[in-house]
Coordinates of C-alpha atoms and ligand atoms in Angstrom, one line a residue:
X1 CA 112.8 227.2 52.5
X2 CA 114.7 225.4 54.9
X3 CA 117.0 228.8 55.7
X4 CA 118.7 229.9 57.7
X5 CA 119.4 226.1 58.5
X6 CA 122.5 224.5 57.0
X7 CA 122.4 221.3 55.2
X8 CA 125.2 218.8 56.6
X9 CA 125.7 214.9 55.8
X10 CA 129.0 212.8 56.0
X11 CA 129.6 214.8 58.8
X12 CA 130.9 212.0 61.4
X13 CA 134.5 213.0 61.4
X14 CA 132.9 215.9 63.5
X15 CA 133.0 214.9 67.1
X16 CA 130.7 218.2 68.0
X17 CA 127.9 217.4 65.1
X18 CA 128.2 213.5 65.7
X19 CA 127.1 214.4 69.7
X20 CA 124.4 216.3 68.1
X21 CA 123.2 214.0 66.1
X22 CA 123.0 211.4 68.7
X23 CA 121.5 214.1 71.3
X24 CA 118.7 214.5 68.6
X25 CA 118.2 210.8 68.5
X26 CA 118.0 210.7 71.8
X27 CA 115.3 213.3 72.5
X28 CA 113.3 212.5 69.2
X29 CA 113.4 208.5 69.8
X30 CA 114.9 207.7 72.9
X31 CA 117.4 205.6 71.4
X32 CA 120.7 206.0 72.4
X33 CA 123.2 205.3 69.7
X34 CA 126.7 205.3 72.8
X35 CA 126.7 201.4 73.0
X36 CA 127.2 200.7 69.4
X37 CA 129.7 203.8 68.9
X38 CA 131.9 202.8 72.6
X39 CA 131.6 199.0 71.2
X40 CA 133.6 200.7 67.8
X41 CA 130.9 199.7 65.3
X42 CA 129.5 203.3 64.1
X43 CA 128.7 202.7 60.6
X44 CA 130.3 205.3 57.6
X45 CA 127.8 203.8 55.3
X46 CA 124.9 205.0 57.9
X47 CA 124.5 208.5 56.0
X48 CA 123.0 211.6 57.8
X49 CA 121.3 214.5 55.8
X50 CA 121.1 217.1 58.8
X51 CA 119.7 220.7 58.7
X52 CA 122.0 222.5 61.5
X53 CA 120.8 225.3 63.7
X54 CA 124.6 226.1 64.8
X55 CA 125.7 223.3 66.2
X56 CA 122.3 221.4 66.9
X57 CA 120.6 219.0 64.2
X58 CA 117.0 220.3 64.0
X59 CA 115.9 217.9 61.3
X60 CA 117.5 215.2 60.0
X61 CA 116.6 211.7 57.4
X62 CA 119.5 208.9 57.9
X63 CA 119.9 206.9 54.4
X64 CA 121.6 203.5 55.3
X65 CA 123.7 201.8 52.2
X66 CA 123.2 198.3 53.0
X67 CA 124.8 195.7 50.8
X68 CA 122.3 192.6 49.9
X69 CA 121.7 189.2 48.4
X70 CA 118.2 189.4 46.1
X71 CA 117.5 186.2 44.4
X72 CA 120.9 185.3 44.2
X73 CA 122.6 188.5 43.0
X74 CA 124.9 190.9 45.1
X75 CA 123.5 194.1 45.1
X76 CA 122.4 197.5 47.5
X77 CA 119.5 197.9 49.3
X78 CA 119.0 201.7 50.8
X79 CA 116.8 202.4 54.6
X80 CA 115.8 205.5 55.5
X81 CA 115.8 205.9 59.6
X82 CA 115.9 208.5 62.4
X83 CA 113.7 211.0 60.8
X84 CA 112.9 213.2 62.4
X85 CA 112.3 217.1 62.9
X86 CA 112.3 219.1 65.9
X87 CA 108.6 220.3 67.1
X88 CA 109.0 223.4 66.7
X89 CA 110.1 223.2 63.3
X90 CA 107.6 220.7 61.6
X91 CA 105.2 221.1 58.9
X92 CA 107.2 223.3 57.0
X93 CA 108.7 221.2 54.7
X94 CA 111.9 220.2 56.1
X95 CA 112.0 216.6 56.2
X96 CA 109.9 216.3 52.7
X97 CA 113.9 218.1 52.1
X98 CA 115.8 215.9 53.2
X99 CA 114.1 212.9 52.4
X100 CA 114.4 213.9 48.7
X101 CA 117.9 215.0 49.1
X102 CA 119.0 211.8 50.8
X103 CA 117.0 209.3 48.0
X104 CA 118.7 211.7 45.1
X105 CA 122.4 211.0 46.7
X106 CA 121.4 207.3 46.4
X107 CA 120.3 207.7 43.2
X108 CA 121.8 204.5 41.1
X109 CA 123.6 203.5 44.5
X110 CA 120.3 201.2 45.4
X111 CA 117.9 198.5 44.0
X112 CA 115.4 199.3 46.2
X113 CA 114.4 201.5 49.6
X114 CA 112.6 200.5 52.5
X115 CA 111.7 201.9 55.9
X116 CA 110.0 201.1 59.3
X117 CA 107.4 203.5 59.8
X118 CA 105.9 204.8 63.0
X119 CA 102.0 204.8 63.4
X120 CA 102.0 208.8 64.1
X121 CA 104.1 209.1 60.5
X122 CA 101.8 207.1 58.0
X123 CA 100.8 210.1 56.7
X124 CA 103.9 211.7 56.5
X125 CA 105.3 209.1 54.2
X126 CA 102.5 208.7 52.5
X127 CA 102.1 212.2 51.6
X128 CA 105.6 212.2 50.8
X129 CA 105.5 209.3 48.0
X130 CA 106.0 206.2 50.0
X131 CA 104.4 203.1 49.3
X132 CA 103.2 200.9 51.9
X133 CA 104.9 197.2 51.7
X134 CA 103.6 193.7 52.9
X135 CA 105.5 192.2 55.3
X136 CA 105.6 188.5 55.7
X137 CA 107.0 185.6 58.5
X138 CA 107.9 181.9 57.4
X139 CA 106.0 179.6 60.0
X140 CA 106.7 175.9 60.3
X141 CA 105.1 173.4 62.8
X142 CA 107.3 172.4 65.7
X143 CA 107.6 168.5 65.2
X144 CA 109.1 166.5 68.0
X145 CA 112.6 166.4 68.1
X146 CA 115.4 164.7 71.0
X147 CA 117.1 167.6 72.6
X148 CA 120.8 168.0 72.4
X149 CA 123.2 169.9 74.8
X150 CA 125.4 172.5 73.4
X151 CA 124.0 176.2 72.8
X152 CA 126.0 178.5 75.3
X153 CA 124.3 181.7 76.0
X154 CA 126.2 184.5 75.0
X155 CA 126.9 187.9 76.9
X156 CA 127.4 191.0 74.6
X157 CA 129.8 193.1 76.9
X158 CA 132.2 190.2 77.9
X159 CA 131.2 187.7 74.4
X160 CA 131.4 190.9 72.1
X161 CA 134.5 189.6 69.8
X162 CA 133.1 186.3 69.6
X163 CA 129.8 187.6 68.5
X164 CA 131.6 190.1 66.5
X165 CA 133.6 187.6 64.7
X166 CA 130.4 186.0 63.8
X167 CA 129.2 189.0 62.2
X168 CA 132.2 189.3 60.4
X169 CA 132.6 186.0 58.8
X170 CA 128.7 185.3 58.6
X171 CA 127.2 183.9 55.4
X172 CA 124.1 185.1 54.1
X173 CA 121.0 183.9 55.7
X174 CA 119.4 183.4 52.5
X175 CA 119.5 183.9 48.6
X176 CA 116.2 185.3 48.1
X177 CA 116.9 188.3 50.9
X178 CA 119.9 189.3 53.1
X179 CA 121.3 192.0 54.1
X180 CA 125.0 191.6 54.8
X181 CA 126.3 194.3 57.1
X182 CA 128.0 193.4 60.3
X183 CA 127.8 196.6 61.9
X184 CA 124.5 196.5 61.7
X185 CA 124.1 193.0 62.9
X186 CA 126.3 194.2 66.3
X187 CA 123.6 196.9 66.3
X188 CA 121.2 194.5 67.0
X189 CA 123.3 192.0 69.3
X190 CA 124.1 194.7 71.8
X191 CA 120.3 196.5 71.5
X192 CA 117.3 194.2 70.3
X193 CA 118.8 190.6 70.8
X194 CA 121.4 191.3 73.7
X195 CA 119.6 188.9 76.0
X196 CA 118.4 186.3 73.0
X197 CA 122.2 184.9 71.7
X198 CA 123.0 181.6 71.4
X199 CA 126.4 180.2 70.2
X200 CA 126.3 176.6 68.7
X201 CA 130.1 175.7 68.3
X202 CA 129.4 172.5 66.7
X203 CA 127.3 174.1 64.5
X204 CA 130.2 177.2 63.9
X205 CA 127.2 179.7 64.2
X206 CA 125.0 181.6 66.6
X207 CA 121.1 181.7 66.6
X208 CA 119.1 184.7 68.1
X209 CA 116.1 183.4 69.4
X210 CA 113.6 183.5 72.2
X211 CA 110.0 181.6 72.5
X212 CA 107.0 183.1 74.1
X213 CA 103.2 181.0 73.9
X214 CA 104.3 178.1 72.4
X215 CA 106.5 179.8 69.8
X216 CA 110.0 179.6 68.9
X217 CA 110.9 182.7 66.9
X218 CA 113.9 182.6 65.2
X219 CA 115.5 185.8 64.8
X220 CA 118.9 185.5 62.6
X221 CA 121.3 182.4 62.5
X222 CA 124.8 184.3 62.1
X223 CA 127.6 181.9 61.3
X224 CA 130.3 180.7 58.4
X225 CA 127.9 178.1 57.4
X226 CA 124.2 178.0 57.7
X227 CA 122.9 174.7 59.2
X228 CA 120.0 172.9 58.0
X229 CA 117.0 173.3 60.1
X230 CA 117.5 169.5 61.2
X231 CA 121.3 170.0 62.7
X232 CA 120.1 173.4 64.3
X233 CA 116.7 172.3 65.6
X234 CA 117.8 170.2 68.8
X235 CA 120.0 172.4 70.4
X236 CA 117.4 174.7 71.1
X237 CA 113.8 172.9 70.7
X238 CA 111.4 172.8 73.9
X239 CA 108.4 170.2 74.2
X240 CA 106.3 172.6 74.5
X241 CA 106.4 174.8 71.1
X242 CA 104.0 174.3 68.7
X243 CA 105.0 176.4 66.0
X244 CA 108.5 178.4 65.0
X245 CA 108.5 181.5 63.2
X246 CA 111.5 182.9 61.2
X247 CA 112.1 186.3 60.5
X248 CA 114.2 185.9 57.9
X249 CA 113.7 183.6 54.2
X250 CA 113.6 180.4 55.3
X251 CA 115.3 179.1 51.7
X252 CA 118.7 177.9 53.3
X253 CA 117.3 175.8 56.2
X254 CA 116.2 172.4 54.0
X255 CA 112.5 172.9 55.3
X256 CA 109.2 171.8 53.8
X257 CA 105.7 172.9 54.3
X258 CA 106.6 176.5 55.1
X259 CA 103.9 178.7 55.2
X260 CA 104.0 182.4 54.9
X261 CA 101.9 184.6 56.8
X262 CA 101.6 188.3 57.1
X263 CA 103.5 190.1 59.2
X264 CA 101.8 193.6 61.0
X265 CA 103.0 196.3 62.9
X266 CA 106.2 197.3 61.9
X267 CA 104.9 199.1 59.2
X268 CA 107.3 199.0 56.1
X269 CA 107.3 201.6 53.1
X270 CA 108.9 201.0 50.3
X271 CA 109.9 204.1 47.7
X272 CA 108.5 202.9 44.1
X273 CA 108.7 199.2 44.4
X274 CA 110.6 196.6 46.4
X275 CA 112.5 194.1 44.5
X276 CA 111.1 191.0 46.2
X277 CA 107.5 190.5 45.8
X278 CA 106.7 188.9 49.6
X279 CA 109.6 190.0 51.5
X280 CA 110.7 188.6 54.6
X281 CA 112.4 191.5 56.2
X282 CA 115.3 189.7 57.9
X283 CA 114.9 191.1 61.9
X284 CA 118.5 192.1 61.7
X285 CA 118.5 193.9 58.7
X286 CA 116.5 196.9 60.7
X287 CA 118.4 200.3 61.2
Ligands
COA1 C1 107.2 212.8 60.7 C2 108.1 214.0 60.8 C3 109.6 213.6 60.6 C4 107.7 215.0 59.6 O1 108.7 216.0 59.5 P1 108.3 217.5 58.9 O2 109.6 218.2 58.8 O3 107.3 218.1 59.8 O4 107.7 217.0 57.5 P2 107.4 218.0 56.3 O5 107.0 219.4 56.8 O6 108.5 217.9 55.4 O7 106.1 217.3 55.7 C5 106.0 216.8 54.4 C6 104.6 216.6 54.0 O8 104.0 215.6 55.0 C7 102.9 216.2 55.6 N1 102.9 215.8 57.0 C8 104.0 215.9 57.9 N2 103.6 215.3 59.1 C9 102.4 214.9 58.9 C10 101.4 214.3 59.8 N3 101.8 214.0 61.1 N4 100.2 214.0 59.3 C11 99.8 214.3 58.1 N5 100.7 214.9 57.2 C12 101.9 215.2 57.6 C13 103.1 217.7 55.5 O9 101.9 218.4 55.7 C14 103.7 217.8 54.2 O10 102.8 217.7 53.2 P3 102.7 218.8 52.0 O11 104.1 219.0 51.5 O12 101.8 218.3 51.0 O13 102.2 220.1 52.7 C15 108.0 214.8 62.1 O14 106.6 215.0 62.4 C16 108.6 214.1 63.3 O15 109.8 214.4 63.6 N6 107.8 213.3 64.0 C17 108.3 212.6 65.2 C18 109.3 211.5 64.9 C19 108.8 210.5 63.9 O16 107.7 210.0 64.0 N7 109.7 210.1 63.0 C20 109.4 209.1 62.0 C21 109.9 207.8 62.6 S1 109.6 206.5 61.5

């Protein structure tokens, strides 16, 4: 079907179809992959299936290999990102293709495959065999605390080993979910969380965080230990939030009364079924 088209993955030891792949990303998403690739943390484990015109992807489905914690046991979790075919070329089965081809190759490799969907491709996953998947934020209230000096703001062009060694060294957030990849964490501190990074040296960790009406959200805590909510809370609290929302399981933080409540918008889809029945998707664990 897909002719005269050639199928390529593990292809990134090919400086002309790497460029194309991240030309395609760029035009089909807008996201440009050059930061994280200059910064030296392009993932191997980030696996392209690519139909090829000549040199130029056309269509392609990414599978990321992501190694996890799920209830306690070490395991692989599998996301499927950048899909995407070129306009010219859709409807005709090519990404239905790939999407097998990719979830085949991590046949065995996986306990369990998520995506991100976007709005316009519901139906394309749907149609395709996807399940959608709840999504869910832990939310504590915001009790009064004394404030303590101490988180430094980080910078990731001119903090980018410190954060980086972080990443590297960083315990998982929590037993029930995590994703341990630190690639894919430096993905996130030079993209998503650049401006939200805050070291806690007494603490031997960094929080990304950022509060908006009255709510702290909690992004990741990235460090050799995980702090209890109580050693972590004064260093960043404000008088004025109300609530604080984690995006992440909450299990490691020592915290009572946690409530979970649905998170929408972003759209997960799960291929059969997800091994954790109200997942949390950590923020960071998003390719
Ligand atoms: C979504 C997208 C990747 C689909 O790629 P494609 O190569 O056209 O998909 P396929 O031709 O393999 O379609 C597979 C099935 O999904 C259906 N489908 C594809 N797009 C659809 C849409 N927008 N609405 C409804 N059904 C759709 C096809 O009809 C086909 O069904 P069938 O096999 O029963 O006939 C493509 O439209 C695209 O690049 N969109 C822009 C980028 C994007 O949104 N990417 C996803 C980001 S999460």
């Amino acid at each position: 079907m897909s002719q005269p088209y050639e199928l390529r993955t593990q292809y990134w030891n090919d400086p002309v179809a790497k460029a194309s792949f991240k030309q395609f990303a760029m035009d089909i998403f807008g996201l440009d992959f050059s930061d994280w690739d200059k910064a030296g943390f392009w993932d191997e484990a980030f696996t392209a299936f690519s139909y090829f015109d000549g040199d130029e992807v056309v269509a392609n489905t990414c599978l990321y290999l992501l190694p996890a914690i799920i209830n306690g046991r070490k395991t692989q979790l599998a996301q499927i990102s950048t899909v995407g075919t070129r306009a010219d070329l859709r409807r005709q089965g090519m990404n239905r293709e790939l999407t097998e081809i990719a979830l085949d190759w991590a046949k065995g490799k996986q306990d369990g495959v998520f995506l991100f969907s976007d709005e316009d491709a519901v139906p394309f996953y749907e149609r395709i065999g996807f399940s959608p998947q709840e999504e869910f934020l832990e939310v504590i209230d915001a009790k009064p605390v004394t404030s303590r000096e101490g988180a430094i703001k980080l910078d990731p062009q001119s903090d980018l080993a410190k954060i980086h060694d972080y990443a590297q060294n960083r315990v998982p957030i929590s037993n029930k979910l995590s994703i341990g990849n630190e690639k894919l964490t430096m993905f996130h501190a030079l993209y998503f969380l650049r401006d939200l990074i805050y070291e806690i040296p007494e603490l031997d960790c960094f929080v990304a965080c950022k509060r908006s009406e009255e709510r702290l959200k909690i992004f990741d805590i990235v460090g050799k230990q995980i702090p209890s909510w109580k050693e972590l809370h004064p260093f960043i609290a404000d008088a004025g939030d109300r609530e604080v929302e984690f995006h992440f399981h909450t299990d490691k933080l020592g915290l009572s009364a946690v409530r979970q409540i649905p998170l929408k918008g972003n759209l997960p889809f799960v291929w059969n079924t997800f091994p954790v029945k109200t997942p949390v998707f950590p923020y960071t664990s998003r390719a």
